[in-house]
Coordinates of C-alpha atoms in Angstrom, one line a residue:
M144 CA 3.3 22.6 -1.5
L145 CA 3.9 20.1 -4.2
R146 CA 3.0 22.7 -6.8
N147 CA 5.3 25.4 -5.2
S148 CA 8.5 25.9 -7.1
L149 CA 10.4 27.1 -4.0
Y150 CA 9.4 24.0 -2.0
L151 CA 10.3 21.7 -4.9
S152 CA 13.8 23.2 -5.1
L153 CA 14.3 22.6 -1.3
E154 CA 12.6 19.2 -1.1
P155 CA 15.8 17.1 -1.8
V156 CA 17.6 18.9 1.0
I157 CA 14.7 18.5 3.4
R158 CA 14.3 14.8 2.6
K159 CA 18.0 14.2 3.1
V160 CA 17.9 15.9 6.5
L161 CA 14.9 14.0 7.7
E162 CA 16.3 10.7 6.4
T163 CA 19.7 11.0 8.0
P164 CA 20.1 10.1 11.7
E165 CA 22.7 12.0 13.7
V166 CA 25.1 9.7 15.6
G167 CA 27.7 10.7 18.2
D168 CA 29.9 9.5 21.0
F169 CA 30.6 11.5 24.2
T170 CA 31.9 8.6 26.3
C171 CA 35.2 8.9 28.2
L172 CA 35.9 5.3 29.4
P173 CA 34.3 1.9 28.4
A174 CA 31.4 1.1 30.7
P175 CA 31.8 -2.2 32.6
P176 CA 29.7 -5.3 32.2
R177 CA 26.7 -5.8 34.5
S178 CA 24.6 -8.8 35.5
R179 CA 21.5 -6.9 34.3
Y180 CA 20.9 -3.6 32.4
R181 CA 18.4 -0.9 33.1
I182 CA 16.5 0.7 30.2
L183 CA 14.5 3.9 30.5
A184 CA 11.8 5.2 28.1
W185 CA 10.6 8.8 28.5
N186 CA 8.7 11.3 26.4
I187 CA 10.6 14.4 27.4
E188 CA 8.1 16.8 25.9
R189 CA 10.5 18.6 23.6
G190 CA 13.3 18.9 26.2
A191 CA 11.8 22.2 27.3
Q192 CA 12.7 21.4 31.0
L193 CA 16.2 20.1 30.1
D194 CA 18.0 21.2 33.3
G195 CA 15.5 19.4 35.5
Q196 CA 15.6 16.4 33.2
L197 CA 19.4 16.2 33.4
E198 CA 19.1 16.5 37.2
V199 CA 16.8 13.4 37.2
L200 CA 19.0 11.4 34.8
R201 CA 22.1 12.2 37.0
G202 CA 20.6 11.7 40.5
H203 CA 17.2 10.0 40.6
P204 CA 17.5 6.6 42.4
H205 CA 15.7 4.8 39.6
A206 CA 16.8 6.9 36.6
S207 CA 20.5 7.7 37.2
D208 CA 21.6 4.0 36.9
C209 CA 20.1 3.5 33.4
D210 CA 22.3 2.0 30.6
V211 CA 20.0 2.8 27.7
L212 CA 17.7 5.8 27.2
L213 CA 14.8 5.8 24.7
L214 CA 13.7 9.4 24.4
T215 CA 10.7 10.5 22.4
E216 CA 9.9 14.1 21.5
A217 CA 13.4 15.5 21.4
D218 CA 13.9 18.8 19.7
A219 CA 16.9 20.1 17.7
G220 CA 16.8 23.8 17.1
M221 CA 13.3 24.7 18.3
A222 CA 12.5 28.0 20.0
R223 CA 10.3 26.2 22.6
S224 CA 13.3 24.3 23.9
G225 CA 15.9 27.0 23.7
N226 CA 17.0 26.1 20.2
L227 CA 19.3 23.4 21.7
P228 CA 20.0 20.0 20.2
I229 CA 18.4 18.2 23.0
A230 CA 19.5 14.5 22.4
Q231 CA 23.0 15.6 21.7
T232 CA 23.1 17.8 24.8
I233 CA 21.9 15.0 27.1
A234 CA 24.5 12.6 25.6
R235 CA 27.3 15.2 26.1
E236 CA 26.3 16.0 29.6
L237 CA 26.0 12.3 30.6
N238 CA 28.9 11.0 28.5
L239 CA 26.9 8.7 26.4
H240 CA 26.7 7.4 22.8
Y241 CA 23.6 8.7 21.0
V242 CA 21.6 8.6 17.8
F243 CA 18.9 11.1 17.0
A244 CA 16.4 10.4 14.2
P245 CA 14.5 13.5 12.9
C246 CA 10.8 13.0 12.3
Y247 CA 9.6 16.5 11.4
L248 CA 10.8 19.8 10.0
N249 CA 8.5 22.2 12.0
L250 CA 7.4 25.2 10.1
T251 CA 5.8 26.7 13.2
K252 CA 6.9 26.9 16.8
G253 CA 4.6 24.1 18.0
S254 CA 1.1 23.6 19.3
G255 CA -0.9 25.3 22.1
V256 CA 1.2 27.6 24.3
E257 CA 4.3 26.6 22.3
Y258 CA 3.0 28.7 19.4
H259 CA 3.9 31.8 21.4
A260 CA 7.4 30.7 22.5
E261 CA 10.0 33.6 22.5
G262 CA 12.4 33.8 19.5
E263 CA 12.4 31.9 16.3
N264 CA 13.3 28.3 15.4
A265 CA 16.9 28.0 14.4
L266 CA 16.8 24.5 12.8
G267 CA 13.2 23.3 13.4
L268 CA 13.8 19.6 13.8
H269 CA 11.9 17.2 16.2
G270 CA 12.5 13.5 16.6
N271 CA 13.3 10.5 18.7
A272 CA 16.6 9.3 20.2
V273 CA 18.5 6.3 21.6
L274 CA 21.3 7.0 24.1
S275 CA 23.6 4.4 25.6
R276 CA 26.5 3.9 28.0
Y277 CA 27.7 1.2 25.6
P278 CA 28.7 1.4 21.9
I279 CA 26.0 1.7 19.2
S280 CA 27.0 -0.4 16.2
R281 CA 24.1 -0.1 13.8
V282 CA 21.3 2.4 13.3
Q283 CA 18.1 1.9 11.5
P284 CA 15.5 4.7 11.2
I285 CA 12.0 3.4 10.5
R286 CA 9.7 6.0 8.9
L287 CA 6.0 5.4 9.8
T288 CA 3.0 6.2 7.7
N289 CA 1.1 9.3 8.7
G290 CA -2.4 9.0 10.1
T291 CA -3.4 12.6 9.4
D292 CA -2.2 15.5 7.3
K293 CA 0.6 17.1 9.4
M294 CA 0.0 20.4 7.5
A295 CA -3.7 20.6 8.2
R296 CA -3.5 22.1 11.7
R297 CA -2.0 25.1 13.3
E298 CA 1.3 23.2 14.0
K299 CA 2.5 22.6 10.5
R300 CA 5.2 19.9 10.0
I301 CA 6.9 18.2 7.1
G302 CA 7.7 14.5 7.7
S303 CA 6.3 11.6 9.7
Q304 CA 6.9 9.8 12.9
T305 CA 10.2 7.8 12.7
A306 CA 11.1 5.0 15.1
V307 CA 14.8 4.5 15.6
A308 CA 16.4 1.1 16.1
A309 CA 20.0 0.8 17.3
D310 CA 22.2 -2.2 18.1
I311 CA 23.6 -1.8 21.5
E312 CA 26.8 -3.7 22.4
L313 CA 25.9 -4.5 26.0
P314 CA 28.7 -6.8 27.3
G315 CA 27.3 -10.3 27.4
L316 CA 23.9 -9.2 26.1
P317 CA 24.1 -7.4 22.7
L318 CA 20.5 -6.3 21.8
T319 CA 18.5 -4.1 19.6
A320 CA 16.8 -1.1 21.2
V321 CA 13.9 0.6 19.5
C322 CA 12.5 4.0 20.4
V323 CA 8.9 4.3 19.2
H324 CA 6.5 7.2 19.2
L325 CA 3.1 6.3 17.7
D326 CA 0.9 9.0 16.3
A327 CA -1.4 10.8 18.8
N328 CA -4.0 11.9 16.3
S329 CA -4.8 8.6 14.8
T330 CA -7.2 5.6 15.0
Q331 CA -6.5 2.5 17.2
G332 CA -6.0 0.6 14.0
H333 CA -3.4 3.0 12.7
R334 CA -1.4 2.8 15.9
R335 CA -1.5 -1.0 15.5
D336 CA -0.4 -0.7 11.9
Q337 CA 2.5 1.6 12.8
M338 CA 3.7 -0.8 15.4
R339 CA 3.5 -3.6 12.8
Q340 CA 5.6 -1.5 10.5
V341 CA 8.2 -1.2 13.2
I342 CA 8.3 -5.0 13.9
E343 CA 8.3 -5.9 10.2
S344 CA 11.2 -3.5 9.5
L345 CA 13.5 -5.0 12.1
D346 CA 16.3 -7.0 10.6
T347 CA 18.0 -8.6 13.6
K348 CA 18.4 -11.9 15.4
R349 CA 19.3 -10.1 18.6
P350 CA 17.0 -9.8 21.6
I351 CA 14.8 -6.7 21.2
V352 CA 13.4 -4.1 23.5
I353 CA 10.8 -1.6 22.1
G354 CA 9.9 1.3 24.3
G355 CA 8.3 4.7 24.1
D356 CA 5.1 6.7 23.9
W357 CA 2.5 4.5 22.1
N358 CA -0.4 6.9 22.6
T359 CA -2.7 4.1 23.7
V360 CA -5.4 6.6 24.9
T361 CA -8.1 4.1 23.7
Y362 CA -9.7 6.8 21.4
N363 CA -10.0 7.2 17.7
S364 CA -8.4 10.6 17.8
S365 CA -7.9 11.1 14.1
R366 CA -10.6 13.8 14.1
A367 CA -12.7 15.6 16.6
F368 CA -16.0 14.0 15.7
S369 CA -14.7 10.5 16.3
A370 CA -13.2 11.5 19.6
I371 CA -16.4 13.1 20.8
L372 CA -18.4 10.0 19.9
G373 CA -15.8 7.9 21.8
F374 CA -16.1 10.2 24.8
W375 CA -19.9 9.7 25.1
L376 CA -19.5 5.9 24.7
R377 CA -17.2 6.0 27.7
V378 CA -19.6 8.2 29.7
L379 CA -22.3 5.6 29.0
M380 CA -19.9 2.8 30.1
G381 CA -19.3 4.7 33.4
V382 CA -16.4 7.1 33.9
D383 CA -15.1 5.4 37.0
H384 CA -15.3 2.0 35.3
V385 CA -13.5 3.2 32.2
I386 CA -10.7 4.9 34.1
R387 CA -10.2 1.9 36.3
N388 CA -10.5 -0.9 33.6
H389 CA -9.6 0.7 30.3
Y390 CA -7.7 4.0 30.5
R391 CA -5.2 2.2 32.7
H392 CA -5.6 -1.1 30.8
P393 CA -5.9 -0.2 27.1
D394 CA -4.8 -3.7 26.2
R395 CA -8.1 -5.2 27.5
R396 CA -10.4 -3.8 24.9
F397 CA -9.9 -0.6 23.0
E398 CA -6.2 -1.1 22.0
R399 CA -6.3 -4.9 22.2
E400 CA -5.3 -5.5 18.6
L401 CA -2.0 -3.7 19.0
F402 CA -1.0 -5.8 22.1
S403 CA -2.3 -9.0 20.6
M404 CA -0.2 -8.4 17.5
L405 CA 2.9 -7.9 19.6
E406 CA 2.3 -11.2 21.4
L407 CA 1.7 -13.0 18.1
R408 CA 5.1 -11.8 16.9
G409 CA 6.7 -13.2 20.1
F410 CA 6.9 -10.0 22.1
D411 CA 6.0 -9.8 25.8
Y412 CA 4.6 -6.6 27.3
R413 CA 3.2 -8.0 30.5
A414 CA 6.5 -8.7 32.4
C415 CA 8.2 -5.5 31.4
N416 CA 5.5 -3.0 32.4
Q417 CA 3.8 -2.0 35.7
L418 CA 0.4 -3.0 34.5
G419 CA -2.5 -0.7 35.5
E420 CA -0.2 2.1 36.5
H421 CA -0.8 5.4 34.6
T422 CA 2.0 7.3 32.9
I423 CA 0.2 10.5 32.0
S424 CA -2.8 12.4 33.4
Y425 CA -4.8 14.9 31.4
D426 CA -5.8 17.8 33.6
V427 CA -8.6 19.8 31.9
T428 CA -8.0 22.7 34.3
N429 CA -4.4 23.1 33.0
T430 CA -4.0 26.0 30.6
Q431 CA -1.5 24.1 28.4
T432 CA -3.6 21.0 28.1
R433 CA -6.7 23.1 27.4
Q434 CA -5.0 25.1 24.6
S435 CA -3.5 22.0 23.0
L436 CA -6.8 20.1 23.0
G437 CA -8.6 23.3 22.0
E438 CA -6.8 23.3 18.6
W439 CA -8.8 20.4 17.4
V440 CA -11.7 19.8 19.9
P441 CA -14.5 22.4 19.9
D442 CA -14.6 24.7 22.9
W443 CA -18.1 23.6 23.9
C444 CA -16.8 20.1 24.6
F445 CA -14.8 21.2 27.7
A446 CA -17.9 21.8 29.8
F447 CA -18.9 18.2 29.3
I448 CA -15.3 17.0 30.0
H449 CA -15.4 18.9 33.3
W450 CA -18.7 17.4 34.2
A451 CA -17.5 13.8 33.4
L452 CA -14.4 14.3 35.6
R453 CA -16.2 16.1 38.4
N454 CA -15.4 13.3 40.9
H455 CA -11.7 13.2 39.8
N456 CA -10.7 16.8 40.2
G457 CA -10.7 17.3 36.5
K458 CA -7.9 14.8 36.0
C459 CA -8.0 11.6 33.9
P460 CA -5.1 9.1 34.1
F461 CA -4.0 7.0 31.0
K462 CA -1.3 4.4 30.5
I463 CA 0.3 5.2 27.1
D464 CA 4.0 4.6 27.7
W465 CA 5.2 1.0 27.3
F466 CA 7.9 -1.5 26.8
A467 CA 7.8 -4.8 24.8
T468 CA 10.6 -7.3 24.7
R469 CA 11.6 -10.4 22.9
G470 CA 14.4 -12.8 24.0
L471 CA 14.9 -11.0 27.3
R472 CA 14.1 -11.6 31.0
C473 CA 12.6 -8.6 32.6
E474 CA 12.6 -7.5 36.2
N475 CA 11.6 -4.5 38.3
P476 CA 9.4 -2.6 35.9
R477 CA 8.6 0.8 37.4
V478 CA 6.8 4.1 36.5
I479 CA 8.6 7.2 37.8
H480 CA 5.8 9.5 38.7
D481 CA 7.8 12.2 40.5
V482 CA 9.3 13.6 37.3
R483 CA 5.8 15.0 36.8
E484 CA 3.6 14.7 39.9
G485 CA 4.2 16.9 43.0
R486 CA 6.2 19.5 41.1
A487 CA 5.3 23.1 40.6
V488 CA 6.7 22.8 37.1
P489 CA 6.5 19.2 35.8
L490 CA 9.6 18.0 33.9
S491 CA 7.3 16.5 31.2
D492 CA 3.7 15.7 30.6
H493 CA 4.7 12.0 30.8
D494 CA 6.2 9.9 33.5
A495 CA 9.4 8.0 32.8
I496 CA 9.3 4.2 32.8
V497 CA 12.2 1.8 33.5
V498 CA 12.8 -1.9 33.4
D499 CA 15.8 -4.2 34.1
V500 CA 16.7 -6.8 31.4
A501 CA 18.9 -9.9 31.3
G502 CA 19.4 -12.7 28.9
L503 CA 17.0 -15.7 28.9

């Protein structure tokens, strides 16, 4: 691409689009002060199930009362999500302030079954967003270093993961909220380094909440060979043991450096999360999961994955969605499973997580 004259002529425009966050305000009346504020983090899987997600954000007993939303995997102009500006639409429907930070310009329709979505991309952007009942006074996009070549696989994208930090003017508790999506296809060390990039880029003395999809699957998933070796290590450790003590507790061993780094920088993740509670479950019998994994994992691997999960109905739970806070008192952390589990059509492949915060 860097030798292609057409791309070189378009690159300045592409870079400007990817580096410019979209900010808007759909509020009608000022929101009142509260004794504590509820924050939600949710990987909304592109926003493909937008109507159901809006229903949850309007009416769910734990999600409808949220003051700040940290949404990862929000599309803008992608065929797989109806070519809608997902973050903007949610903000408009819920009368919220919002900021959307583009991460990628997608040159294809997506991965797995998304590749066959009807229609064509209108804009082709994908990113992360912060939405709030209260005013957003400052926005800071934080572009993260890629762990793998985003043009090397079937889903071809220009850009990199971008965290978005926003100052939220909560009455009595002004804070900085940071929406973070760490790379899925990366090493444990790369995920740690991406989180370090986020923390070192923050220029604020306010209390901070960081939330999102950290992809703490415990694996080096930068390439298939490393992931396969990791799989057999976990089989030797005992599948039941690993599910119980590591997939649900990645901070204990395989992702320990990331969480230790957070604590060394003054962040607490223990009080603001439901520890040991999964937020995603890979189902190897699911067509969408199989096709997505099959784009980088050899087909012969699936027989061994089925065998390893034979006592678990082919399902494997992980805890990969997290909060970390500094300068805040946290209460009532919760994983909202019913946005995904027990539905004929899950609203996302991730559960939502919430926590209440107050000043120290």
